Coordinates of C-alpha atoms in Angstrom, one line a residue:
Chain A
X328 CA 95.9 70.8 126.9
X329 CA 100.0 71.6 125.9
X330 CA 99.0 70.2 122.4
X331 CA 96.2 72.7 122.0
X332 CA 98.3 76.0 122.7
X333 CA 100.9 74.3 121.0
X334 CA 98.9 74.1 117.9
X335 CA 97.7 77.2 118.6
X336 CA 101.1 78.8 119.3
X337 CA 102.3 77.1 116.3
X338 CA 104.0 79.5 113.6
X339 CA 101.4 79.1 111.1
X340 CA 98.3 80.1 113.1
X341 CA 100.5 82.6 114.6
X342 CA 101.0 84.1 111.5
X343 CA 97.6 83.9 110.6
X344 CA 95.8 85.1 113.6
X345 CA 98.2 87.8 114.2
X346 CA 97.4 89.8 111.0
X347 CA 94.0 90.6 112.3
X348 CA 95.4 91.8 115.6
X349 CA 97.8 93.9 114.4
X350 CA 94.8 95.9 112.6
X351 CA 92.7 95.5 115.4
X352 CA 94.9 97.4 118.1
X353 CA 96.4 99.4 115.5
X354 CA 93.1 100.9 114.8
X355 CA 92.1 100.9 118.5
X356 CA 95.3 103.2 119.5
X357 CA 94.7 105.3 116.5
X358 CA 91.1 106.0 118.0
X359 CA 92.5 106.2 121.5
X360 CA 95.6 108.4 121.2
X361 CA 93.4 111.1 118.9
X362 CA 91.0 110.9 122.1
X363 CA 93.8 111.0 124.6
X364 CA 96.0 114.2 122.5
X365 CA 92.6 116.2 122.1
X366 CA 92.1 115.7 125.8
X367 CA 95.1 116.1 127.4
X368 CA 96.3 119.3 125.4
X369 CA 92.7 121.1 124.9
X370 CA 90.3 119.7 127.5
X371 CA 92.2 119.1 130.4
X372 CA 92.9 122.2 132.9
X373 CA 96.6 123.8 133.2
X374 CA 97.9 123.1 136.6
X375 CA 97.6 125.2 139.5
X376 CA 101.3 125.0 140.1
X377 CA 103.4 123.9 137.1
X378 CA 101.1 125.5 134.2
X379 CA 100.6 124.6 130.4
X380 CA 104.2 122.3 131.3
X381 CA 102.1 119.6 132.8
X382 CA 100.2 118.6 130.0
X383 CA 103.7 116.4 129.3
X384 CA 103.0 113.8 131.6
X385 CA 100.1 112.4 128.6
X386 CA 103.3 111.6 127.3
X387 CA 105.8 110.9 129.7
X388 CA 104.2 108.8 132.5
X389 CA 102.3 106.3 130.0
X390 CA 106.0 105.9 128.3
X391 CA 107.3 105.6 132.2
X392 CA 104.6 102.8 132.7
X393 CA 104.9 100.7 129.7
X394 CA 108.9 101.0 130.1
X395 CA 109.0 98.2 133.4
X396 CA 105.7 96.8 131.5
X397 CA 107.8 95.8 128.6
X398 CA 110.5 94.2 130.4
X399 CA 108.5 92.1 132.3
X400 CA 106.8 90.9 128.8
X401 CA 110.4 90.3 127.8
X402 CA 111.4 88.1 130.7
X403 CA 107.8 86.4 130.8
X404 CA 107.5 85.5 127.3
X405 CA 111.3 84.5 127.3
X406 CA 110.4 82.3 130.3
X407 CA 108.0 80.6 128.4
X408 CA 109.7 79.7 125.4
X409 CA 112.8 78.5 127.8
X410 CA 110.3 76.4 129.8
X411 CA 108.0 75.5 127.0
X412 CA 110.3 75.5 123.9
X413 CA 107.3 77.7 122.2
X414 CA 109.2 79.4 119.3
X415 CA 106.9 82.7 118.8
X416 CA 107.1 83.3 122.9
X417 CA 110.8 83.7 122.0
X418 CA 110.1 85.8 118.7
X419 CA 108.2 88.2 121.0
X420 CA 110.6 88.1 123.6
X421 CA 113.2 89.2 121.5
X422 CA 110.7 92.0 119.4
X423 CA 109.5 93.3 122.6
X424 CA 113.3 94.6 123.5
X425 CA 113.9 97.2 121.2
X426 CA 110.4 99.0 121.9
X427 CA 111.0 98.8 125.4
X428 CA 114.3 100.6 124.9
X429 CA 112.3 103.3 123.0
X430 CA 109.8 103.6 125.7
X431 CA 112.5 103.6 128.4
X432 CA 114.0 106.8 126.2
X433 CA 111.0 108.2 125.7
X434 CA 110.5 108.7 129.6
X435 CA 114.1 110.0 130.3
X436 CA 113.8 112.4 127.3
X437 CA 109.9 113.9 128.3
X438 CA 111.1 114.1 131.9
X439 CA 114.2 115.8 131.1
X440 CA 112.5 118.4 129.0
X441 CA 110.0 118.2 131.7
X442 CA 112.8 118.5 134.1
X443 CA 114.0 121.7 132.7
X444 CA 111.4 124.7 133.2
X445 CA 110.5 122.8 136.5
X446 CA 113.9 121.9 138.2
X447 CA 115.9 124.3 136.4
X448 CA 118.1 120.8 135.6
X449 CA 118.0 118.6 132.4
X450 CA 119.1 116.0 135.3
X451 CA 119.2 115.5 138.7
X452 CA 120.3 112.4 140.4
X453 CA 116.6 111.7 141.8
X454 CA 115.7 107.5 142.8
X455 CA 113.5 107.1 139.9
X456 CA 115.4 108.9 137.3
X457 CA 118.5 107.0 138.2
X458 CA 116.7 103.3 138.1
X459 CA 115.2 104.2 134.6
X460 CA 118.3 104.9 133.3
X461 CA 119.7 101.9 134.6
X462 CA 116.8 100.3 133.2
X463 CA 117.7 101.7 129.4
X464 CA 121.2 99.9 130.4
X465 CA 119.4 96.7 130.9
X466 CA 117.3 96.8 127.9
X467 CA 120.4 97.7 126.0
X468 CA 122.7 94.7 127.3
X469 CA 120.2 92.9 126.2
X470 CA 119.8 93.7 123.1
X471 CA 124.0 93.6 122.5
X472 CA 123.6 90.0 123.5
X473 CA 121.0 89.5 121.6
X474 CA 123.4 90.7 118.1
X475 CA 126.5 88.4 120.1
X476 CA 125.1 85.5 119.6
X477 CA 124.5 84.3 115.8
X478 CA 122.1 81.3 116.6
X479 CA 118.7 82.8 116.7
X480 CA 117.3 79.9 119.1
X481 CA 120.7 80.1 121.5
X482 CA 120.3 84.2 121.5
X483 CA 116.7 83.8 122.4
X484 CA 117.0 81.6 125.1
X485 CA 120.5 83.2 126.7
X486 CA 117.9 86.5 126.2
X487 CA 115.8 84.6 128.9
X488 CA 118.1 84.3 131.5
X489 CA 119.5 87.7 131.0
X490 CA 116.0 89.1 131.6
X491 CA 115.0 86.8 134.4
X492 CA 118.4 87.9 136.0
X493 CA 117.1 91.2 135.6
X494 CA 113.6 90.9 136.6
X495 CA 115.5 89.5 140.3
X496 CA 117.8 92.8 139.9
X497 CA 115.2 95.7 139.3
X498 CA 113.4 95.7 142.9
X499 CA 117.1 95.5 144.1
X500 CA 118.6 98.1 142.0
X501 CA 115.2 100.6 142.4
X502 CA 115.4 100.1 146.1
X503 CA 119.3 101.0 146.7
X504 CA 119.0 103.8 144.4
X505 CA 115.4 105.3 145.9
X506 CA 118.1 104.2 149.5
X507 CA 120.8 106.1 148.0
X508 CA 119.0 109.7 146.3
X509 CA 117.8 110.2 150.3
X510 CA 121.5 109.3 152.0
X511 CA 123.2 111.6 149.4
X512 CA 121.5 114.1 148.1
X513 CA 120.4 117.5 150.0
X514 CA 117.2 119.0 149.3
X515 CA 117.9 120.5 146.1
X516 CA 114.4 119.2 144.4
X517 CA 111.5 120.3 145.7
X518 CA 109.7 117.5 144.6
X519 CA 105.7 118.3 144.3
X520 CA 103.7 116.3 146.6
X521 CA 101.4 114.3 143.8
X522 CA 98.3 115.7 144.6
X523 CA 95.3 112.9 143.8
X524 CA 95.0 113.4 140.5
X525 CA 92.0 115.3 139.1
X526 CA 89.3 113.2 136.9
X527 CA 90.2 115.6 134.0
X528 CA 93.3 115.2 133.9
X529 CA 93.1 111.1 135.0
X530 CA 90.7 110.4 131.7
X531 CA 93.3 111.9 129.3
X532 CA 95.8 110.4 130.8
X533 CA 94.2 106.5 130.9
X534 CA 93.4 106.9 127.4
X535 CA 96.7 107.6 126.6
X536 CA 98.1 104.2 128.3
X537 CA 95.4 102.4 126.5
X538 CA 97.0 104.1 123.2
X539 CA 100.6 103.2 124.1
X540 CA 99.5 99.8 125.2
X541 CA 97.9 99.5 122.0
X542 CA 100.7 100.7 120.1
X543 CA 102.9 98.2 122.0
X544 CA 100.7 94.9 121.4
X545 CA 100.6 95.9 117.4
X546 CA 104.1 97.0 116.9
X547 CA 105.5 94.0 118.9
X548 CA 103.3 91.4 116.3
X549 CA 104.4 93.1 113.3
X550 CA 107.8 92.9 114.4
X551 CA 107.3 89.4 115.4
X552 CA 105.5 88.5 112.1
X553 CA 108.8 89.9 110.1
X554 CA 110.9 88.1 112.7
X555 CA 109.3 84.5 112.0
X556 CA 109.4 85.2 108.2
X557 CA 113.3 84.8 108.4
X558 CA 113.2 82.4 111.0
X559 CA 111.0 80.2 109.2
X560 CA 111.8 80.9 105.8
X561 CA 112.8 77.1 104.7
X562 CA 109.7 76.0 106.2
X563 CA 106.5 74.7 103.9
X564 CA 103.9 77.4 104.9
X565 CA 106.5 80.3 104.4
X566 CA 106.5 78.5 100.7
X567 CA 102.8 78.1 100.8
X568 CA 102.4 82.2 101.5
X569 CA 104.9 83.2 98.7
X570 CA 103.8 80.9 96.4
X571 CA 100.2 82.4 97.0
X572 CA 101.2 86.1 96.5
X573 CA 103.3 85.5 94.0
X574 CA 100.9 83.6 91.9
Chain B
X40 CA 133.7 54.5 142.6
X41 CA 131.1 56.6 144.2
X42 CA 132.4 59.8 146.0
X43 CA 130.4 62.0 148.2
X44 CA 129.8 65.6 146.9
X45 CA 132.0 67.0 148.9
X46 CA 135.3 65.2 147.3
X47 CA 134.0 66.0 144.6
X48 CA 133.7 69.9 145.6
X49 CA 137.6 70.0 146.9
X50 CA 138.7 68.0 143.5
X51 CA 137.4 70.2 141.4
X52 CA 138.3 73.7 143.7
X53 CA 142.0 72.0 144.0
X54 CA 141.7 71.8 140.0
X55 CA 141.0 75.3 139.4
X56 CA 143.4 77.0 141.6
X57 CA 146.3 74.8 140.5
X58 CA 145.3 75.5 136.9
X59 CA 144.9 79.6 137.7
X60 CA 148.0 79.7 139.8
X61 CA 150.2 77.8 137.0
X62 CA 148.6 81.3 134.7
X63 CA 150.2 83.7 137.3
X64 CA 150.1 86.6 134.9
X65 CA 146.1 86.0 134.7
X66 CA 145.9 86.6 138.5
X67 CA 148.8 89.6 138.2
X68 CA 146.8 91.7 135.5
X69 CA 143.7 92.6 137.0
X70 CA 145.5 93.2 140.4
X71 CA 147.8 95.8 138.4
X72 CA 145.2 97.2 136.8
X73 CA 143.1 98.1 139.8
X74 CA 146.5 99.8 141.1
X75 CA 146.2 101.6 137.6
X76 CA 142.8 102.9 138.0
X77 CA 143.2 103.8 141.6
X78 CA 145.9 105.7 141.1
X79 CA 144.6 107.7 137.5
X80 CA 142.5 109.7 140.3
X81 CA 144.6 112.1 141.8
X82 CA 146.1 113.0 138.8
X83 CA 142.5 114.2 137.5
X84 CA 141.9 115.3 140.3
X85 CA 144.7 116.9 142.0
X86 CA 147.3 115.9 145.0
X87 CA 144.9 117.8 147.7
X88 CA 144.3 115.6 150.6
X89 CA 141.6 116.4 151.8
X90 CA 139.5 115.6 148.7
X91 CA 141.3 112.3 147.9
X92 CA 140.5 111.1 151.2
X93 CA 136.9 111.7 151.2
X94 CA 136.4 110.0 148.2
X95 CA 138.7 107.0 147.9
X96 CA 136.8 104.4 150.0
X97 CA 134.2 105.1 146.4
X98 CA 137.2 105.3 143.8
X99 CA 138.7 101.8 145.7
X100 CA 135.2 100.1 145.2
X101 CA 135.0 101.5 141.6
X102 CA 138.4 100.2 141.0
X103 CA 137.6 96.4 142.8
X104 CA 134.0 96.5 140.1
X105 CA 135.7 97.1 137.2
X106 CA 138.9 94.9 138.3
X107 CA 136.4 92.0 139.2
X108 CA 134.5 92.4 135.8
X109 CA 138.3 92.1 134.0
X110 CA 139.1 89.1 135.9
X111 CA 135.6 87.3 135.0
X112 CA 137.0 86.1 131.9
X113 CA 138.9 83.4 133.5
X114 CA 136.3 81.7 134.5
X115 CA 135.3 79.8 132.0
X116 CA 137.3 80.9 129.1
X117 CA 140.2 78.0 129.1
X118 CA 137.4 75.2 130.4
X119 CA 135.2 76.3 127.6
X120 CA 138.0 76.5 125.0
X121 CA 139.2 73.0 125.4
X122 CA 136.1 71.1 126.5
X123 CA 136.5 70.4 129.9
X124 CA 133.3 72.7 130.7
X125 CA 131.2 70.3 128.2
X126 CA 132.8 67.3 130.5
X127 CA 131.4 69.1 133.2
X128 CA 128.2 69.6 131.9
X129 CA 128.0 65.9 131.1
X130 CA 129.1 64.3 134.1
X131 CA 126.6 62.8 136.9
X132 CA 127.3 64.8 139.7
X133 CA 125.1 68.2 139.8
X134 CA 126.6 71.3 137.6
X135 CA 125.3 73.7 140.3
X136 CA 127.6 72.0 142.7
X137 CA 130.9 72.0 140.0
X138 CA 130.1 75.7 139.4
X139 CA 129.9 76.5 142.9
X140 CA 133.4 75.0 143.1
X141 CA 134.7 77.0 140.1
X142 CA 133.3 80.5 141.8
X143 CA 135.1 79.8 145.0
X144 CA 138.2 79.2 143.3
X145 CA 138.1 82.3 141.5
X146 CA 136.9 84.3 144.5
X147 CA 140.0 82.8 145.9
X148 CA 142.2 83.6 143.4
X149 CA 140.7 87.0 142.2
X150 CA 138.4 88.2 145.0
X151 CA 140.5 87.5 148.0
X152 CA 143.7 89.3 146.5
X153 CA 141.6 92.0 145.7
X154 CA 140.4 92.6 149.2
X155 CA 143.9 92.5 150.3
X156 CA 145.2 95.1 147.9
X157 CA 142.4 97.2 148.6
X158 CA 143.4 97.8 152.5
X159 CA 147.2 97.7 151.3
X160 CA 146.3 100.8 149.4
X161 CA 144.1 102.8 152.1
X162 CA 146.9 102.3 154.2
X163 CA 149.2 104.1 151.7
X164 CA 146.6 106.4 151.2
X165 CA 146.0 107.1 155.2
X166 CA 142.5 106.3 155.4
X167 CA 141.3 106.4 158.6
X168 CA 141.1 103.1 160.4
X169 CA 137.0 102.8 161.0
X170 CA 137.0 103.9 156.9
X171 CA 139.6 100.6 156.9
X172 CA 137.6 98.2 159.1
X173 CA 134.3 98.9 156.9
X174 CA 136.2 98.6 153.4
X175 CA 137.3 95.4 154.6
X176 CA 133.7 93.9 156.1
X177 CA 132.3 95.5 153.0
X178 CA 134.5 93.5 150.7
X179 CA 134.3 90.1 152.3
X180 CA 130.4 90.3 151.8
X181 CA 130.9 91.9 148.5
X182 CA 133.0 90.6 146.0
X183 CA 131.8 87.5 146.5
X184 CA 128.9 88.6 145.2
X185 CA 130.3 90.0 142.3
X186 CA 131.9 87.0 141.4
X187 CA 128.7 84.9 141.6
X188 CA 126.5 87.4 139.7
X189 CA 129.3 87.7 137.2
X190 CA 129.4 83.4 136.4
X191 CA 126.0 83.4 135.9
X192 CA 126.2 86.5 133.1
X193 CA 129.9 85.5 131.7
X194 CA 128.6 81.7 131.3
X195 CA 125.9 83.6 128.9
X196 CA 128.7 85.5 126.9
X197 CA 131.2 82.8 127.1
X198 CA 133.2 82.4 123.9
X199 CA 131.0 85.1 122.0
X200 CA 133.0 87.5 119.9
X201 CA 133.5 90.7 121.0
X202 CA 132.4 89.1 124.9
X203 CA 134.7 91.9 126.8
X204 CA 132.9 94.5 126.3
X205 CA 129.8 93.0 125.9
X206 CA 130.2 91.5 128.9
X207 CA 131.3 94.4 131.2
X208 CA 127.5 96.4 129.4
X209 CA 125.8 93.5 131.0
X210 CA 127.3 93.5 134.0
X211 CA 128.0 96.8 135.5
X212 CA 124.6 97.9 136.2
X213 CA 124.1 94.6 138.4
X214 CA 126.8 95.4 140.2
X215 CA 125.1 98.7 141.7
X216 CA 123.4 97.8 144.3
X217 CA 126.7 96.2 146.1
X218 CA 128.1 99.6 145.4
X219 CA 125.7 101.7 146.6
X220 CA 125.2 99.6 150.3
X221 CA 129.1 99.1 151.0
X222 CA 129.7 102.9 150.2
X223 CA 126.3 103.9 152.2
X224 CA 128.2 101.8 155.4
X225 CA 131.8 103.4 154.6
X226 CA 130.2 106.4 155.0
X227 CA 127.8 106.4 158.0
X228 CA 130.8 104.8 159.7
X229 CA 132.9 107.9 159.1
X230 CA 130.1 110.0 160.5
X231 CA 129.9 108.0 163.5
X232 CA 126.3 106.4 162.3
X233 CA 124.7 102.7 162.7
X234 CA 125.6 100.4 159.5
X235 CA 124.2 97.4 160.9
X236 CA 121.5 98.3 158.1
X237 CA 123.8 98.3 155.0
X238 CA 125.7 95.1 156.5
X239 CA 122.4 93.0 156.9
X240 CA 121.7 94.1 153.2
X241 CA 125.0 93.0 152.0
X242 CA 124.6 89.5 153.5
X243 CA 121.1 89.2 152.1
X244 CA 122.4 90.3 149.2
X245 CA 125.3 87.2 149.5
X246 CA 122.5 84.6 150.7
X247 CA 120.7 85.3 147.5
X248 CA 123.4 85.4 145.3
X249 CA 124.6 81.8 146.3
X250 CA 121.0 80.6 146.6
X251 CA 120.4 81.5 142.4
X252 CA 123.4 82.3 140.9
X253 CA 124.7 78.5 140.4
X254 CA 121.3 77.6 138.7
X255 CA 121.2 80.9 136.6
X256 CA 125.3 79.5 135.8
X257 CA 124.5 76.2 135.0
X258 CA 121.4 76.9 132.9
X259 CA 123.0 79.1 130.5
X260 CA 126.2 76.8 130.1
X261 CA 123.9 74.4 128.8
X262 CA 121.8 76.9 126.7
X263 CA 125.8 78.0 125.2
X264 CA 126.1 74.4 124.2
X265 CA 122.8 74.2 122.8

């Protein structure tokens, strides 16, 4: 069983199989963030309350969702190769951190601008505002240790810990701050009671996670496939590929 | 010679604190740094009383974290630099057990001062005594936590250039959660409220630390030296 992911999981194959699937679901979010845009800025109603302004969350809460999805990619796949010793679970790993910085940005920065017409505040010390952030500072500590340590296999695997430490810390950290934004802070956001969502505004908005899901999956193989390039490069099938281009 | 564990344990805790307090200036400089800090405040923010009062249970905790994230480099550092750690990590008794040694003796030696100079300075600063009690219940559970979550993320950055900084990006946000409960129970105190909440949270806070943080120490010792 072990030897048949392991062959499978082997860098070769990797390479191999991952070429199609970066076209695959690159193609599929092409197709599914057109539908989700056209949708969510023509099709879908302005709210009742907070206008044209809401048609941001098409960007900001799929961002929001794939920001703690990333991370716990991260720690899983780092996991793995700790556990397993499976090189491209540590390639991904380690690809996987800078997009889930970007995502984590993403959020802040559409809810900030978000934040603005609505609140009257680029910021307001609110639970979940505060625990992203925090979570930006985690993806970026990782991502320092990742440059700290020279040896690709030793930074991969310190990588692990560091985001299995993390995965223990983010239900902590989210609950003291959501625990701390009600002890301290008066009512100075009104926040809106989510109304259930309507359907026209829930189809946009699931087509545009798919998208960024998408996105994620393809971005996160091509930047493992240039990864395991370097990693590999005194190996024999890096040789074989170059040799066949080149000739 | 077999030993039981807990000789083993007392050697190794005996070890450390000789070795720290032969380094007195290593104990002396974060403790005069967390003076330092605490006392930067009032001069941004002016002598009034009132004001300084209110918030310098927060500015004392702020002081201990970053104090506690100065003094984390002692841990290993020296054991690391001339290969006792690797000893360590090669003898037969279990690392989680050695490290659970090492973080007592730098609790001891870091943590424990800490505490004291903490309640030395509310004094000076006339805190009021319940603001007193709770800064020192509040630091017994606490700091040891931050020394435990700090082994287990300066055994990862151990020896790296640069690891200072590095270190204190990777482990500031961790601390927040210790933060935010002992400053939650200096506060309702002062009002008069229950903190029995924020105290329970704080010891389940300890439990767990001690539970994981040796493993997550001892694991990434080993992964430092490949």
């Amino acid at each position: 069983m072990l030897r048949h992911i392991n062959q499978f999981a082997s860098p070769k194959n990797f390479y191999a199989l991952s070429c199609k699937l970066v076209h695959y679901f690159g193609g599929a979010c092409l197709l599914l963030f057109v539908a989700g845009v056209f949708g969510g800025l023509l099709f879908s109603p302005p709210d009742y309350q907070q206008g044209e302004s809401v048609r941001i969350i098409y960007v900001h809460v799929p961002s929001a969702w794939m920001s703690l999805f990333v991370y716990i990619v991260m720690a899983g796949a780092g996991t793995i190769g700790l556990i397993w010793r499976i090189k491209i679970m540590d390639v991904i790993a380690r690809s996987s951190a800078p997009l889930g910085a970007s995502f984590t940005f993403l959020a802040l920065a559409t809810g900030s601008l978000w934040g603005k017409p609505m609140w009257g505040a680029w910021w307001v010390w609110d639970a979940r505002l505060t625990s992203e952030l925090i979570l930006l500072f985690l993806y970026l500590g990782y991502i320092a240790l990742q440059s700290a340590i020279e040896d690709p296999r030793m930074a991969a695997r310190a990588g692990a810990i560091l985001a299995l430490i993390g995965i223990i810390n983010i239900p902590i950290i989210h609950f003291s701050v959501e625990w701390w934004s009600t002890l301290h802070q008066g009512p100075t956001v009104s926040k809106l009671d989510a109304p259930s969502i309507h359907i026209d505004m829930l189809i946009p908005l699931l087509l545009m996670a798919l998208a960024y899901m998408c996105y994620f999956i393809s971005a996160v193989l091509m930047r493992a496939r240039c990864d395991l390039l370097a990693l590999e490069r005194n190996s024999a099938w890096v040789g074989e590929l170059i040799g066949e281009r080149s000739r | 010679m077999k030993s039981n564990l807990l000789d083993v344990f007392m050697t190794i805790l005996k070890r450390d604190l000789s070795l720290g307090l032969s380094r007195s200036s290593e104990i002396a400089n974060p403790l005069i740094f967390f003076f330092i800090v605490v006392m930067i405040f009032p001069f941004a923010l002016g002598p009034e009383s009132n004001l300084l009062q209110r918030i310098m249970p927060g500015v004392i905790w702020i002081a201990v974290l970053l104090s506690a994230t100065l003094s984390l480099d002692m841990m290993f550092r020296s054991d690391f630099e001339d290969g006792s750690l690797e000893l360590m990590l090669l003898s037969r008794y279990p690392m989680t057990l050695l490290i659970m040694a090492k973080i007592t003796a730098h609790w001891l030696l870091t943590g424990a001062p800490l505490i004291l100079a903490s309640i030395f300075l509310g004094v000076l600063l006339n805190l009021p005594v319940e603001s007193l009690l709770y800064l020192f219940i509040t630091m017994m559970l606490g700091t040891p936590v931050l020394s435990m979550v700090g082994s287990a993320v300066m055994a990862l950055t151990v020896g790296l250039r640069g690891g200072g900084v590095l270190l204190a990006l990777l482990i500031l946000p961790l601390y927040i959660p210790v933060l935010i409960f002992s400053i939650a129970a200096i506060d309702n105190a002062i009002l008069g409220l229950p903190i029995t909440g924020e105290i329970y949270i704080l010891g389940a806070l300890l439990v767990l630390a001690i539970t994981l943080a040796p493993f997550a120490t001892s694991t990434s010792l080993r992964i430092r030296f490949g």
